[in-house]
XYZ file of C-alpha atoms in Angstrom:
519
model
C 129.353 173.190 106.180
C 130.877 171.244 109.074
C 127.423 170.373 110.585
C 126.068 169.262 106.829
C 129.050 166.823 106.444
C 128.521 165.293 109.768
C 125.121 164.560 109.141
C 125.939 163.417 105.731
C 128.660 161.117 107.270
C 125.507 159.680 110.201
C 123.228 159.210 106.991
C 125.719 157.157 105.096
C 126.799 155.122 108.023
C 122.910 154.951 108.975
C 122.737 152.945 105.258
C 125.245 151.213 106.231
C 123.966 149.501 109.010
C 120.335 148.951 107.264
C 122.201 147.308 104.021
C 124.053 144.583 106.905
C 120.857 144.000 108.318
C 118.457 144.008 105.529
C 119.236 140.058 104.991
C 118.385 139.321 108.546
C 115.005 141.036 108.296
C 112.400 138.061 107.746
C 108.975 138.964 107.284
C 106.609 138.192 110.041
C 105.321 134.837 110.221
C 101.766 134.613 111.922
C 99.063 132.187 112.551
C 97.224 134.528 109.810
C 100.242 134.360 107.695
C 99.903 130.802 107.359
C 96.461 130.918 107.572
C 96.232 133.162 104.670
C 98.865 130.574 102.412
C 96.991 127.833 103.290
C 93.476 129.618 101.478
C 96.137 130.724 98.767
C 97.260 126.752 98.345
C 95.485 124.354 96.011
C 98.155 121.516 95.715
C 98.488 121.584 99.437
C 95.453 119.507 100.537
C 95.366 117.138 97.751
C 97.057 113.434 97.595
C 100.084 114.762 95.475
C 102.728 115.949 97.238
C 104.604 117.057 93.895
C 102.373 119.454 93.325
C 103.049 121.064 97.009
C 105.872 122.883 95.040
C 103.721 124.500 92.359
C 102.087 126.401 95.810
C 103.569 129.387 97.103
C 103.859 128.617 100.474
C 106.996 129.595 101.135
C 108.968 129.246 104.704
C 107.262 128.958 108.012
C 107.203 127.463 111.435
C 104.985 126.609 113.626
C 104.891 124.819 117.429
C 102.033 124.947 119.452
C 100.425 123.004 122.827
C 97.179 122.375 123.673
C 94.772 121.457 126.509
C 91.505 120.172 125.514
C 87.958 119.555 127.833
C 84.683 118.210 126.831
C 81.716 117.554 128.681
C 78.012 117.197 128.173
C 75.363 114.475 127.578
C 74.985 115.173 123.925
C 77.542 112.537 122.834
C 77.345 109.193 121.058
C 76.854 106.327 123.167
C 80.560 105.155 122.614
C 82.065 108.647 123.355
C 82.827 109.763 126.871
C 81.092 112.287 128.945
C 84.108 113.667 130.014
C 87.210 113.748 128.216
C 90.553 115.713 128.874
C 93.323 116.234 125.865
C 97.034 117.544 126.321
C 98.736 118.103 122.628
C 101.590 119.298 121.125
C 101.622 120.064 117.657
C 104.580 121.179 115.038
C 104.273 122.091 111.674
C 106.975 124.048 108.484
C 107.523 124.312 105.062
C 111.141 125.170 103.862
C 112.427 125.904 100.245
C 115.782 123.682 100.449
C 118.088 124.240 97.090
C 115.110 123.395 94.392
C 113.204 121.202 96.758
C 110.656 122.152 98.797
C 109.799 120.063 102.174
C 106.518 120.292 104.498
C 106.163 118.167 107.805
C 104.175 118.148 110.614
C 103.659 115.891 113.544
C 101.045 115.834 116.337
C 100.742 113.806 120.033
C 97.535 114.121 121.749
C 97.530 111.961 125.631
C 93.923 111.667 125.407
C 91.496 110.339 128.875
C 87.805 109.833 128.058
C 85.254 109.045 131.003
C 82.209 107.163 131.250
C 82.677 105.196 128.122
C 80.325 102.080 127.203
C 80.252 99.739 124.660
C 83.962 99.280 123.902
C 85.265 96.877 125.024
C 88.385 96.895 122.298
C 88.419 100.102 120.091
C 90.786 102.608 119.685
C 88.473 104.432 117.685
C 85.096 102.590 116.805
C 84.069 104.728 114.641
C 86.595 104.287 111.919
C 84.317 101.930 109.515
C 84.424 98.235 110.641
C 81.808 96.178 112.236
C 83.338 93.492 113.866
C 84.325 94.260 117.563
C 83.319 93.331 120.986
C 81.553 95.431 122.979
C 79.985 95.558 126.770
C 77.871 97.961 128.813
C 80.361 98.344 131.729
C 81.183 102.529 131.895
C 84.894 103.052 131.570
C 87.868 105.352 131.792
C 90.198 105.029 128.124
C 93.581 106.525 128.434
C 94.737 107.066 124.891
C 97.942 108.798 123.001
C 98.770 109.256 119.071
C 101.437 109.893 117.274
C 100.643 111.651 113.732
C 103.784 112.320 111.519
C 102.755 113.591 107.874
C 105.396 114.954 105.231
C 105.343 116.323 101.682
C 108.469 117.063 99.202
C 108.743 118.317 95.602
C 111.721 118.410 93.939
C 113.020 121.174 91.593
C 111.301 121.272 88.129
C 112.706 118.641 85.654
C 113.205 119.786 81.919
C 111.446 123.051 83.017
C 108.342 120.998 83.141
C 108.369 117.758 85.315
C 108.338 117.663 89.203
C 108.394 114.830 91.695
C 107.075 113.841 94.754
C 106.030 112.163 97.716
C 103.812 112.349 100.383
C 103.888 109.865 103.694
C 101.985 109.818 106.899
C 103.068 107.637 109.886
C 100.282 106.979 112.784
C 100.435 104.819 116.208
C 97.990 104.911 118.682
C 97.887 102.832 122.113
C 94.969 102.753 124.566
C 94.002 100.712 127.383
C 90.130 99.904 129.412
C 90.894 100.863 132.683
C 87.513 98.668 133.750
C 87.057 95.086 133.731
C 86.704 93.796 131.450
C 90.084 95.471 130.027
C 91.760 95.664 126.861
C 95.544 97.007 125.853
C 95.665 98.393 121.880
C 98.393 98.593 119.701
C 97.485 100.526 116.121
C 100.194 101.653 113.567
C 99.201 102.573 109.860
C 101.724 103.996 106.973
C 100.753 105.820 103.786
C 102.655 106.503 100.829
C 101.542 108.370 97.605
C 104.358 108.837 95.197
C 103.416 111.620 92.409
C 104.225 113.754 89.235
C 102.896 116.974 88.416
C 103.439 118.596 85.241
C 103.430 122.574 83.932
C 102.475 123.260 80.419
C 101.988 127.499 80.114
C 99.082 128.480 82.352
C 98.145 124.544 82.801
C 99.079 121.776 85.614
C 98.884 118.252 85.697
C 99.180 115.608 88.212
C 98.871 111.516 89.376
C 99.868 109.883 92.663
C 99.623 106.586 93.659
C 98.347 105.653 97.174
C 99.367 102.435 99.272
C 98.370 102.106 102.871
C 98.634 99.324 105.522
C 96.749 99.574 109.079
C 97.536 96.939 111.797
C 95.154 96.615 115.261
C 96.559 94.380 117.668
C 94.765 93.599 121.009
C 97.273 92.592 123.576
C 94.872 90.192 125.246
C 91.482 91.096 127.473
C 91.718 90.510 130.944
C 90.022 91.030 134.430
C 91.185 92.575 137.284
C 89.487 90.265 139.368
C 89.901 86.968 138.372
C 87.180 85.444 140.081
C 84.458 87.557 138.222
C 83.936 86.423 134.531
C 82.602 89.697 132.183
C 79.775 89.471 129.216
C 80.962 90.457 126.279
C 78.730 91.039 123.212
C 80.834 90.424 119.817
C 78.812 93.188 117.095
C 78.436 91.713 113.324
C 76.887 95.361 111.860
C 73.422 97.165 112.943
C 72.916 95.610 116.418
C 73.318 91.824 115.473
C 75.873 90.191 117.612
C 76.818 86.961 119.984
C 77.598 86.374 123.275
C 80.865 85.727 124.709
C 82.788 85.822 127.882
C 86.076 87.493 128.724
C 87.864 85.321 131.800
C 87.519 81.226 132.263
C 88.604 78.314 130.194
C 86.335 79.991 127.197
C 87.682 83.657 127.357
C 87.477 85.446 124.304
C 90.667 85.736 122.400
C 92.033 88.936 121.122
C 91.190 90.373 118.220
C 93.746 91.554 115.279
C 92.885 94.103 112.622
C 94.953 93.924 109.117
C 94.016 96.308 106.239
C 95.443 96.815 102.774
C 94.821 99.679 100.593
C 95.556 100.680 97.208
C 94.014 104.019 94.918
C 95.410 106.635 92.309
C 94.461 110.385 92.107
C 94.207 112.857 89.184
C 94.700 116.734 89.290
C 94.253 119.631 86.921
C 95.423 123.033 87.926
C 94.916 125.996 85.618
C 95.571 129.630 86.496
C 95.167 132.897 84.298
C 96.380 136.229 85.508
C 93.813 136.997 88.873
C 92.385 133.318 88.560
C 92.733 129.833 89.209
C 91.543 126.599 89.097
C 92.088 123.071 90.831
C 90.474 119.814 89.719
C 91.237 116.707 91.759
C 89.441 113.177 91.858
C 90.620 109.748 92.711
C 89.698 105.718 93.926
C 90.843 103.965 96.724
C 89.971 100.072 97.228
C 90.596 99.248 101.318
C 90.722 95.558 102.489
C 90.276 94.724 106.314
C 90.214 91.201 107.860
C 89.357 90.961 111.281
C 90.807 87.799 112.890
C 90.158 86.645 116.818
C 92.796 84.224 118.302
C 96.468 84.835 116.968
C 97.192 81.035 118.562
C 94.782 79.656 115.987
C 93.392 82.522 113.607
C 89.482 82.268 113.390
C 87.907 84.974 111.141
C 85.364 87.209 112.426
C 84.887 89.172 109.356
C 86.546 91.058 106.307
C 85.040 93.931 104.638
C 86.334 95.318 101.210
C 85.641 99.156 100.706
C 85.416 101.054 97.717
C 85.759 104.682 97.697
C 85.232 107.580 95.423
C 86.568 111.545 96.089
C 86.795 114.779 93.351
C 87.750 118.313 94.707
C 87.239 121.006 93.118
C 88.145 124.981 94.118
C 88.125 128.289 91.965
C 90.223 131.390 93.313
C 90.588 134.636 92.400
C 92.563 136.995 94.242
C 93.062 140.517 94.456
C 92.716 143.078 97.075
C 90.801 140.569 98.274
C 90.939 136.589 98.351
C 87.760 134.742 97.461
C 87.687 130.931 97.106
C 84.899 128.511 96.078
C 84.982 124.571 97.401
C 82.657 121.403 96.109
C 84.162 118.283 97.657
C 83.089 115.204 97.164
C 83.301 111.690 98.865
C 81.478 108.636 98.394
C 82.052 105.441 99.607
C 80.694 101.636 99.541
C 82.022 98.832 101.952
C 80.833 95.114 102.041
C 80.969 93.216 105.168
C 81.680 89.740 104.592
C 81.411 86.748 107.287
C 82.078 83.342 107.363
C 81.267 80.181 108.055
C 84.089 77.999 109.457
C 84.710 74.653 110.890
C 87.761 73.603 113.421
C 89.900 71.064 112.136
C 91.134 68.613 114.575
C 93.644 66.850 112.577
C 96.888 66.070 114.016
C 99.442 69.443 113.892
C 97.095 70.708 112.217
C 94.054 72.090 113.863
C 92.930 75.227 112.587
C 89.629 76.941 111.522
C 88.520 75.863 108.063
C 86.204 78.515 106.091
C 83.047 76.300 104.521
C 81.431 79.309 103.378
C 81.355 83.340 103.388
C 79.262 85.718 101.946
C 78.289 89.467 101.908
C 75.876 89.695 104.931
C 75.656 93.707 105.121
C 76.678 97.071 103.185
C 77.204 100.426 103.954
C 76.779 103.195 102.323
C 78.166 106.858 102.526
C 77.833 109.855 100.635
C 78.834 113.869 101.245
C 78.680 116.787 99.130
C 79.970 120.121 100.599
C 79.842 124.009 98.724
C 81.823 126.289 100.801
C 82.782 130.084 99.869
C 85.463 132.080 101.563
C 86.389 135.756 101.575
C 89.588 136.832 102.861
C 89.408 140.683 102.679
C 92.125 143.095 102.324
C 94.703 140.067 101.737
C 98.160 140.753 101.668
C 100.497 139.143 104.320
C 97.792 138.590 106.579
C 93.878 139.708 106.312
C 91.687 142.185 108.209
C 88.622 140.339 108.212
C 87.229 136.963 106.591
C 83.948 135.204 106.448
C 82.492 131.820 105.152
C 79.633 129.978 104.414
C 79.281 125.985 104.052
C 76.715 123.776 103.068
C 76.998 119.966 104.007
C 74.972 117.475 102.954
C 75.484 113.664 104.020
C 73.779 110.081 103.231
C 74.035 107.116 105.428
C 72.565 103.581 104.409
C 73.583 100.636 106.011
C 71.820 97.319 105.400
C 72.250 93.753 107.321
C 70.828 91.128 105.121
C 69.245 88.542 107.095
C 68.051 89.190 109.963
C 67.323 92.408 108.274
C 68.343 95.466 109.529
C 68.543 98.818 108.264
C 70.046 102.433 109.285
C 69.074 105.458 107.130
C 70.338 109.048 108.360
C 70.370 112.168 105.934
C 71.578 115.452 107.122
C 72.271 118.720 106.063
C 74.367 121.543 107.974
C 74.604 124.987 107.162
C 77.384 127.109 108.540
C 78.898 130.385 108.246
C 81.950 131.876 110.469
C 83.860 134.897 110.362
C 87.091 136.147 112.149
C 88.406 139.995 112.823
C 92.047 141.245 112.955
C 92.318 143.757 115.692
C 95.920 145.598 115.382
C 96.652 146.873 118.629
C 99.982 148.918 117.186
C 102.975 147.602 116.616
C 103.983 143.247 116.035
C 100.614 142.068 118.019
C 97.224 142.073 117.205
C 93.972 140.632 118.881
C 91.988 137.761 116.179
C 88.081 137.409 117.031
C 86.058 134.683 115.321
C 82.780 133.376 115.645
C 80.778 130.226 114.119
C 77.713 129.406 114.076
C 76.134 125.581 112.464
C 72.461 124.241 112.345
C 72.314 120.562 111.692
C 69.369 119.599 110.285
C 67.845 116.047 109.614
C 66.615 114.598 106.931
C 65.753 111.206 107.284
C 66.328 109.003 110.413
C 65.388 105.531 110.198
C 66.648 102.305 112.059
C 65.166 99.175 112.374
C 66.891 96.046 114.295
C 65.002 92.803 112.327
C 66.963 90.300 114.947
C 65.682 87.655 117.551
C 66.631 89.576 120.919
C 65.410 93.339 120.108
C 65.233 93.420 124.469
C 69.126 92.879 124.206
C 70.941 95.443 126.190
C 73.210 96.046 122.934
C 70.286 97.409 121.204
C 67.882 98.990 124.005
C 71.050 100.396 125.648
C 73.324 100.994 122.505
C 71.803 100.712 118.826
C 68.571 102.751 119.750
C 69.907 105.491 121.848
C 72.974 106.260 118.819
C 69.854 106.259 116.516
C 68.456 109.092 118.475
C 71.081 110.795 118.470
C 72.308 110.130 114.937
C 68.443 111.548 114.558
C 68.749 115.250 116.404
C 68.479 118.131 115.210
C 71.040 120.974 116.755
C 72.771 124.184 116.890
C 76.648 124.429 117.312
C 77.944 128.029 118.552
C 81.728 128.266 118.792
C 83.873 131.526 119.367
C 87.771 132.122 119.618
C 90.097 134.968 120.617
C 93.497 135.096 120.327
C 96.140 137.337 120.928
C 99.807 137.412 119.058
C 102.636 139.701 119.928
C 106.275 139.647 117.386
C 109.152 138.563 119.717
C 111.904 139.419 117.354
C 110.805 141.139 114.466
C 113.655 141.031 112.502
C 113.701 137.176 112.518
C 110.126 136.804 111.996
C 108.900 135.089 115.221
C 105.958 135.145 117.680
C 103.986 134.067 120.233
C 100.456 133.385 120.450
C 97.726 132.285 122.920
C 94.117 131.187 121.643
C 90.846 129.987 123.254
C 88.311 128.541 121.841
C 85.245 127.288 122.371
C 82.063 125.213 120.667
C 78.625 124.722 122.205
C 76.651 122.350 121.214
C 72.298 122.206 122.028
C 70.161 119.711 120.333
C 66.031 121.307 119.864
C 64.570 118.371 121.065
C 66.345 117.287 124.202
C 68.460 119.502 127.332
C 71.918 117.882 126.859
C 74.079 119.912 126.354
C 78.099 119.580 124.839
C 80.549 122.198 125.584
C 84.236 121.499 124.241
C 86.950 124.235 125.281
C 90.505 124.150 124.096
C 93.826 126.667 125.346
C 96.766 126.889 123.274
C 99.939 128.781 123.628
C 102.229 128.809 120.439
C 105.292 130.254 118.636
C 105.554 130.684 115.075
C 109.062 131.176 113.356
């Protein structure tokens, strides 16, 4: 009898113990974890961060550097051949009273070698014409700053919630070759929004503002004595000449956009299923000016842009998830003609005349389907499959000038998750893309088709706007719990992606290590 009441007295104080630590026990948070509530979200990814609380996303950490290498040949002219990326990046959702708050913020210190033809571009590929460009190769050292946030409040009248959404970005860079270039880029976006809940439906509108400023902090020379050619692009290889260094050095150039847009959503969910609807317009203004001193345009274009969304869910043991996105856009590129005016204080540039001398013309349509299988906290397997399908058409007036690319990729990945006993576990994952082309026209209608801008720049990205290729990647990972009872962990993760055009033997091989915690 003794020995049963002292075991009854150790079970009882066991309880004990379990009932005081029962509120510390957090359940494990995991790259899969979030992984998994991201596939689960459908207000997450859209433009209104009200509906971010109608997702059940719940709380979670995340911090996590990076080192980054890519070489290979099988680049766009204006990329580098070798480029080297250390990042940090920090991410977390937390329910706070009724509100719920998501951040995240990135840095990347970025060095690409063996640039050419970019002379002044933090990223030339962003949309705008009007830059100067020259053939010298170059090292870029780069950084950014990315801060995003979303917030919902608590439910209003049992049906009304509001919301935000703001992303912050600055970016500096400097040419480390004559001729040289310092950049200074900042850009803020804010999208206030309301989503609504009536029974098993959802409702939502944001509004979108944005403003982007470029600043060029002046091109110089190292070697004073040495003048650099400069070639200042107008769209699809037409262009001038200028010089940077002398009397008649090219002035800087500043980059000012305005943007303005709305977005609709529809959510419905029934039971096992659901449903998210999203579309939206955004109009984008951007006036390229050269010569702070005395402001001479170069040219403005005026962008119109058209996006819907749409995903289907249904979840059970297993997750599955169905994607069409869409995105279309159309952007005028307007020059003009000007005049100096020599009056007394006032001597300016005088616009006599502008006009629409070139469009552009995007389109993409994506289908995607996703199984998650045995979905629960985490997953034990998942696999995809994408098709992408994209439309370029960009037309200079006169001289004329076209570009005409169509592509379609097809993709599939998967990813395994290996328990090895315990809090860790080993994640494999593999991808695999063909790119396949369409249509690849380009045509340069100007009066110097031996320029070095187009035999040296215009032609080859044609090519390789033109190739057909495969791109393997493959990942492993391995996570380990550091204190299960407050729901942290560590992770490392490599990856990898391979990249071999049919046609050609460059090669592109871009490898990334990065050790994390979640919490």
């Amino acid at each position: 009898m003794k020995r049963n009441n002292i075991q009854y007295i150790k079970g009882l104080l066991l309880a004990a113990v379990a009932l005081q630590l029962a509120p510390c026990i957090k359940a494990q948070v995991s790259p899969l974890t979030i992984e998994l509530s991201k596939a689960r979200s459908t207000w997450l990814e859209s433009d209104n961060g009200a509906g971010i609380g109608l997702d059940s996303l719940g709380k979670y950490g995340l911090l996590e550097a990076g080192y980054q290498t890519t070489d290979g040949t099988f680049k766009r002219v204006q990329q580098g051949e070798k480029e080297r990326q250390l990042d940090v990046v920090t991410e977390g959702g937390q329910q706070i009273g009724g509100i719920y708050a998501w951040g995240r913020f990135a840095y990347a210190n970025e060095t690409e070698k063996d640039t050419r033809f970019n002379t002044a571009m933090l990223d030339p590929y962003r949309g705008v014409p009007y830059y100067p460009v020259d053939p010298n190769p170059s090292e870029w050292k780069k950084q950014h700053y990315n801060l995003q946030m979303k917030v919902s409040s608590r439910p209003l009248a049992n049906h009304y919630l509001l919301g935000i959404q703001a992303a912050y970005k600055a970016e500096t860079g400097a040419k480390q070759m004559d001729p040289r270039s310092e950049l200074y880029l900042y850009s803020i976006n804010v999208k206030p929004g309301i989503a609504g809940i009536f029974g098993s439906h959802r409702v939502g509108i944001n509004l979108e503002y944005e403003n982007m400023i470029q600043e060029t902090r002046a091109h110089s020379n190292s070697d004073t004595q040495v003048n650099q050619n400069v070639f200042v692009m107008r769209g699809l290889g037409n262009h001038y000449t200028a010089v940077i260094g002398g009397l008649q050095s090219l002035g800087s150039f500043i980059y000012d956009a305005n943007k303005v847009g709305f977005g609709l959503q529809y959510g419905w969910q029934q039971q096992a299923f659901r449903l998210f609807a999203e579309g939206g317009y955004g109009y984008r203004v951007e006036e390229a000016v050269r010569d702070i001193t005395k402001p001479r345009k170069e040219g403005t274009i005026r962008q119109q842009v058209l996006y819907g969304h749409a995903a289907l869910l249904h979840e059970g043991v297993n997750l599955n998830r169905v994607d069409f996105i869409y995105r279309s856009s159309r952007t005028d590129g307007i020059e003009f003609v000007q005049v100096l005016d020599n009056s007394y204080e006032v001597q300016q540039w005088v616009d006599l005349y502008s006009s629409i001398r070139s469009t552009y013309r995007r389109d993409s349509y994506r289908l995607s389907y996703d199984l998650f299988r045995n979905a629960v906290r985490e997953y034990s397997w998942k696999a995809g499959i994408y098709a992408l399908y994209t439309v370029t058409d960009d037309n200079y007036i006169m001289p004329a000038s076209y570009l005409k690319i169509s592509d379609l990729y097809l993709g599939a990945d998967a990813k395994f998750n290996l328990s090895t006993g315990g809090n860790s576990r080993w994640v494999l994952g593999a991808d695999l893309v063909r790119k396949m082309n369409r249509k690849g026209e380009y045509h340069y209608g100007g009066v110097d088709p031996g320029s070095i801008v187009i035999t040296d720049f215009m032609n080859p990205e044609a090519d390789y706007l033109k190739q057909d290729y495969y791109k393997v990647g493959a990942s492993i990972s391995y996570f380990t719990g550091l204190l299960a009872q407050r729901g942290g962990g560590a992770y490392v993760k490599v990856t990898a992606d391979y990249y071999k055009p049919t046609e050609s033997d460059d090669t592109r091989l871009i490898a990334r290590l990065g050790i994390g915690l979640t919490f």
